[in-house]
Amino acid sequence: MAEEIKKKKVVSAADAKTVTKAADETKKAAKKVEDATEEAAGTVTGKKKTEEAKPVGNAKGLRIGAVCLWVAAIAFELVAVFTLFGKINITFMNTMTFLIILIVLDLICLVIGSQLWKKANHIDPASKKNKTKFWLWNNMGLIVAIFAFVPLIILLLTNKNLDKKTQTIAVVAACAALLIGGAASIDYNPVSAEEKQVAEANITGKVTWTQYGKVYHIYIDEDTWCQHLNNSDTVKVGTVEEAIAAGKTRLCKTCAHNHNLEGIEDLPLGGSGPD
Ligand SMILES: [Zn+2]
């Protein structure tokens, strides 16, 4: 009998332990739900429109396209230069109109070419190990912009054949084109081959981004969104490679923090530090 009681005691002690454990677990679960609710309150209040990312293009094809457009831009500049030197006689319109049309065509070809080049750099980035190539690859658009307008501006300024009004308007137009073309040709979010490699190796799941956003976010499912995505945003969902190709070169810092991926967004590679 005594033994039975002892046994019962042991059993009830064990029961008590189980109950405590269960209570602990319930508390933990409740905390989790609470956390999730808190997170949800700050993040999701509605369904987002999601879109599949466009397939990543062919870097080589884009570079060829860029170079062809840049050559066309320089060709329009050369036509303007020949016109200034009187090698081309314009009979169907006045010289000022002709020069402005050439400057605009020059600008259009430059800007489209630079966009193709930037896209190619995001699909097939240069390595930071070769600093000269890395710099050249990322600044090529700006260099072409200088070549596409600076010689023309100098010749316009020094030209003696043009009347004052035509000269002034052409110089202003060419300077404006240089500024617009230069600004549009700069890659404000360059990426290196090393950064792309590390991101792709560490983020194997899907990521999400918006059209005008600069970063990409970790994508879990349709109900879990990063707090930095607005409800009105149509978000694209795809791979890291597709995000980078779309010009979103870095992982959002909040996402990096929440998913233990800190350091991905600002790699110390190449010794240039975070930027
Ligand atoms: Zn995020």
Coordinates of C-alpha atoms and ligand atoms in Angstrom, one line a residue:
M1 CA 0.0 0.0 0.0
A2 CA 2.7 2.4 1.0
E3 CA 4.5 1.6 -2.1
E4 CA 1.4 2.3 -4.2
I5 CA 1.1 5.7 -2.6
K6 CA 4.8 6.4 -3.3
K7 CA 4.2 5.4 -6.9
K8 CA 1.2 7.7 -7.1
K9 CA 3.3 10.5 -5.7
V10 CA 6.0 9.9 -8.2
V11 CA 3.3 9.8 -10.9
S12 CA 1.7 13.0 -9.8
A13 CA 5.2 14.7 -9.6
A14 CA 5.8 13.7 -13.1
D15 CA 2.3 14.9 -14.0
A16 CA 3.1 18.2 -12.4
K17 CA 6.2 18.5 -14.4
T18 CA 4.3 17.8 -17.6
V19 CA 1.7 20.3 -16.7
T20 CA 4.4 22.9 -16.0
K21 CA 6.0 22.1 -19.3
A22 CA 2.8 22.3 -21.2
A23 CA 2.0 25.6 -19.5
D24 CA 5.4 26.9 -20.5
E25 CA 4.8 25.8 -24.1
T26 CA 1.4 27.4 -24.2
K27 CA 3.0 30.7 -22.9
K28 CA 5.6 30.4 -25.6
A29 CA 3.0 29.8 -28.3
A30 CA 1.0 32.7 -27.0
K31 CA 4.0 34.9 -27.2
K32 CA 4.7 33.8 -30.7
V33 CA 1.1 34.6 -31.7
E34 CA 1.5 37.9 -30.0
D35 CA 4.7 38.7 -31.8
A36 CA 3.2 37.6 -35.1
T37 CA 0.2 39.8 -34.5
E38 CA 2.3 42.7 -33.6
E39 CA 4.4 42.3 -36.7
A40 CA 1.3 41.9 -38.8
A41 CA -0.2 45.0 -37.4
G42 CA 2.8 47.0 -38.5
T43 CA 3.1 45.4 -41.8
V44 CA 0.2 43.8 -43.6
T45 CA -3.3 45.1 -43.7
G46 CA -4.2 44.1 -47.2
K47 CA -3.4 41.8 -50.1
K48 CA -0.7 43.0 -52.5
K49 CA -0.7 42.6 -56.2
T50 CA 2.2 40.4 -57.1
E51 CA 3.8 40.1 -60.5
E52 CA 6.3 37.6 -61.7
A53 CA 9.7 39.1 -62.5
K54 CA 10.8 39.4 -66.1
P55 CA 13.3 36.9 -67.2
V56 CA 16.9 38.1 -66.9
G57 CA 18.1 39.3 -70.3
N58 CA 21.3 38.5 -72.2
A59 CA 24.2 40.7 -71.0
K60 CA 26.2 40.3 -74.2
G61 CA 23.2 41.3 -76.4
L62 CA 22.5 44.3 -74.2
R63 CA 26.2 45.4 -74.4
I64 CA 26.1 45.1 -78.2
G65 CA 22.9 47.2 -78.3
A66 CA 24.4 49.8 -76.0
V67 CA 27.6 50.2 -78.1
C68 CA 25.5 50.5 -81.3
L69 CA 23.4 53.2 -79.8
W70 CA 26.4 55.0 -78.4
V71 CA 28.1 54.9 -81.9
A72 CA 24.8 56.3 -83.3
A73 CA 24.9 59.1 -80.6
I74 CA 28.5 60.0 -81.6
A75 CA 27.5 59.9 -85.3
F76 CA 24.8 62.5 -84.7
E77 CA 27.3 64.6 -82.9
L78 CA 29.7 64.3 -85.9
V79 CA 26.9 65.4 -88.3
A80 CA 26.5 68.5 -86.1
V81 CA 30.2 69.1 -86.2
F82 CA 30.3 68.8 -90.0
T83 CA 27.4 71.2 -90.2
L84 CA 29.3 73.7 -88.1
F85 CA 32.3 73.4 -90.4
G86 CA 30.1 74.0 -93.4
K87 CA 30.7 70.5 -94.8
I88 CA 27.0 69.8 -94.8
N89 CA 24.7 72.3 -96.4
I90 CA 21.2 72.5 -94.9
T91 CA 18.6 73.7 -97.3
F92 CA 15.5 72.2 -95.9
M93 CA 15.5 73.8 -92.5
N94 CA 17.5 76.5 -90.7
T95 CA 20.8 75.6 -89.0
M96 CA 19.5 76.1 -85.5
T97 CA 16.6 73.7 -85.9
F98 CA 18.9 71.1 -87.5
L99 CA 21.5 71.4 -84.7
I100 CA 18.8 71.0 -82.0
I101 CA 17.4 67.9 -83.7
L102 CA 20.8 66.4 -83.9
I103 CA 21.5 67.2 -80.2
V104 CA 18.1 65.6 -79.2
L105 CA 18.8 62.5 -81.3
D106 CA 22.3 62.3 -79.8
L107 CA 20.8 62.5 -76.3
I108 CA 18.1 59.8 -77.0
C109 CA 20.7 57.3 -78.3
L110 CA 23.1 58.0 -75.4
V111 CA 20.4 57.6 -72.7
I112 CA 18.9 54.4 -74.2
G113 CA 22.4 52.9 -74.8
S114 CA 23.4 53.7 -71.2
Q115 CA 20.2 52.0 -69.8
L116 CA 21.1 48.8 -71.8
W117 CA 24.7 49.0 -70.5
K118 CA 23.6 49.4 -66.9
K119 CA 21.2 46.5 -67.2
A120 CA 24.1 44.4 -68.7
N121 CA 26.2 45.4 -65.7
H122 CA 23.6 44.1 -63.3
I123 CA 23.2 40.8 -65.1
D124 CA 26.9 40.3 -65.6
P125 CA 28.8 42.6 -63.2
A126 CA 32.5 43.3 -63.4
S127 CA 34.7 41.9 -60.6
K128 CA 36.1 44.3 -58.0
K129 CA 39.4 42.6 -58.2
N130 CA 40.2 44.4 -61.4
K131 CA 39.7 48.0 -60.2
T132 CA 40.3 49.7 -63.6
K133 CA 37.7 47.4 -65.4
F134 CA 35.3 47.8 -62.5
W135 CA 35.5 51.6 -62.7
L136 CA 35.3 51.7 -66.5
W137 CA 32.4 49.2 -66.7
N138 CA 30.4 51.3 -64.2
N139 CA 31.2 54.7 -65.6
M140 CA 31.1 53.9 -69.3
G141 CA 27.8 55.7 -69.8
L142 CA 29.1 58.9 -68.2
I143 CA 32.3 58.7 -70.3
V144 CA 30.3 58.3 -73.5
A145 CA 28.1 61.2 -72.4
I146 CA 31.2 63.4 -72.2
F147 CA 32.4 62.3 -75.6
A148 CA 28.9 62.8 -77.1
F149 CA 28.6 66.4 -76.1
V150 CA 31.8 68.1 -74.8
P151 CA 33.6 68.3 -78.3
L152 CA 30.4 69.7 -79.8
I153 CA 30.1 72.3 -77.0
I154 CA 33.7 73.4 -77.5
L155 CA 33.2 73.8 -81.2
L156 CA 30.0 75.6 -80.8
L157 CA 31.6 78.1 -78.4
T158 CA 34.6 78.7 -80.7
N159 CA 32.6 78.8 -83.9
K160 CA 32.7 82.1 -85.8
N161 CA 30.3 81.3 -88.7
L162 CA 27.1 81.0 -86.5
D163 CA 25.0 84.0 -85.7
K164 CA 24.9 84.9 -82.0
K165 CA 21.3 83.7 -81.4
T166 CA 21.9 80.2 -83.0
Q167 CA 25.2 79.8 -81.2
T168 CA 23.7 80.7 -77.8
I169 CA 20.7 78.4 -78.2
A170 CA 22.8 75.5 -79.5
V171 CA 25.3 75.8 -76.6
V172 CA 22.5 75.9 -74.0
A173 CA 20.8 72.9 -75.7
A174 CA 24.1 70.9 -75.8
C175 CA 24.9 71.7 -72.2
A176 CA 21.5 70.7 -71.0
A177 CA 21.8 67.5 -73.0
L178 CA 25.2 66.8 -71.4
L179 CA 23.7 67.2 -67.9
I180 CA 20.6 65.1 -68.6
G181 CA 22.5 62.5 -70.5
G182 CA 25.3 62.3 -67.9
A183 CA 22.8 62.1 -65.0
A184 CA 20.8 59.4 -66.8
S185 CA 23.9 57.4 -67.7
I186 CA 25.3 57.1 -64.1
D187 CA 24.7 53.8 -62.4
Y188 CA 23.6 54.9 -58.9
N189 CA 23.4 51.3 -57.6
P190 CA 26.4 49.5 -59.1
V191 CA 27.0 45.9 -58.2
S192 CA 30.2 43.8 -58.3
A193 CA 30.5 40.2 -59.4
E194 CA 31.5 39.3 -55.8
E195 CA 28.5 41.0 -54.2
K196 CA 26.1 39.2 -56.7
Q197 CA 27.8 35.9 -55.9
V198 CA 27.5 36.3 -52.1
A199 CA 23.9 37.4 -52.4
E200 CA 22.9 34.5 -54.6
A201 CA 24.7 32.0 -52.4
N202 CA 23.0 33.2 -49.2
I203 CA 19.5 33.9 -50.4
T204 CA 18.2 30.8 -52.1
G205 CA 14.5 31.6 -51.7
K206 CA 12.4 34.2 -53.5
V207 CA 12.8 37.9 -53.0
T208 CA 10.4 40.8 -53.7
W209 CA 10.8 44.4 -54.9
T210 CA 8.9 47.3 -56.2
Q211 CA 9.3 49.2 -59.5
Y212 CA 10.9 52.3 -58.0
G213 CA 12.5 50.7 -54.9
K214 CA 16.2 50.6 -54.6
V215 CA 16.5 47.3 -52.6
Y216 CA 14.9 43.9 -52.6
H217 CA 13.2 42.2 -49.7
I218 CA 13.0 38.6 -48.5
Y219 CA 9.8 36.9 -49.8
I220 CA 8.2 34.3 -47.6
D221 CA 4.5 34.1 -48.7
E222 CA 1.6 36.2 -49.6
D223 CA 0.8 37.1 -46.0
T224 CA 4.2 38.1 -44.8
W225 CA 5.7 41.3 -46.2
C226 CA 8.5 43.4 -45.2
Q227 CA 7.3 46.6 -43.4
H228 CA 9.0 48.8 -45.9
L229 CA 6.6 47.6 -48.7
N230 CA 3.6 49.9 -49.0
N231 CA 0.2 48.3 -49.4
S232 CA -0.4 50.1 -52.6
D233 CA 2.8 48.8 -54.2
T234 CA 2.6 46.2 -56.9
V235 CA 5.4 43.9 -56.0
K236 CA 7.6 41.7 -58.2
V237 CA 8.6 38.3 -57.0
G238 CA 11.6 36.5 -58.3
T239 CA 15.1 35.3 -57.6
V240 CA 18.0 37.4 -56.3
E241 CA 19.4 37.4 -59.9
E242 CA 16.2 38.8 -61.3
A243 CA 16.1 41.5 -58.6
I244 CA 19.7 42.6 -59.3
A245 CA 18.9 42.5 -63.1
A246 CA 16.0 44.8 -62.3
G247 CA 18.4 47.3 -60.7
K248 CA 17.7 46.4 -57.1
T249 CA 21.3 45.7 -56.1
R250 CA 21.0 45.4 -52.3
L251 CA 19.1 43.5 -49.7
C252 CA 16.9 45.7 -47.4
K253 CA 18.5 46.2 -44.0
T254 CA 15.4 45.3 -42.1
C255 CA 15.1 42.1 -44.0
A256 CA 18.8 41.4 -43.5
H257 CA 18.3 41.9 -39.7
N258 CA 15.1 39.8 -39.5
H259 CA 16.5 36.9 -41.5
N260 CA 20.0 36.8 -40.0
L261 CA 21.6 37.9 -43.3
E262 CA 23.4 41.0 -41.9
G263 CA 26.5 41.8 -43.9
I264 CA 25.0 40.8 -47.2
E265 CA 23.8 44.3 -47.9
D266 CA 27.2 45.9 -47.4
L267 CA 30.0 43.6 -48.1
P268 CA 33.6 44.5 -47.2
L269 CA 34.8 43.0 -50.5
G270 CA 37.2 45.0 -52.5
G271 CA 38.0 47.1 -49.5
S272 CA 35.6 49.9 -50.5
G273 CA 33.4 49.3 -47.5
P274 CA 29.7 50.0 -47.3
D275 CA 28.2 52.6 -49.7
Ligands
ZN1 ZN 12.7 44.5 -46.3

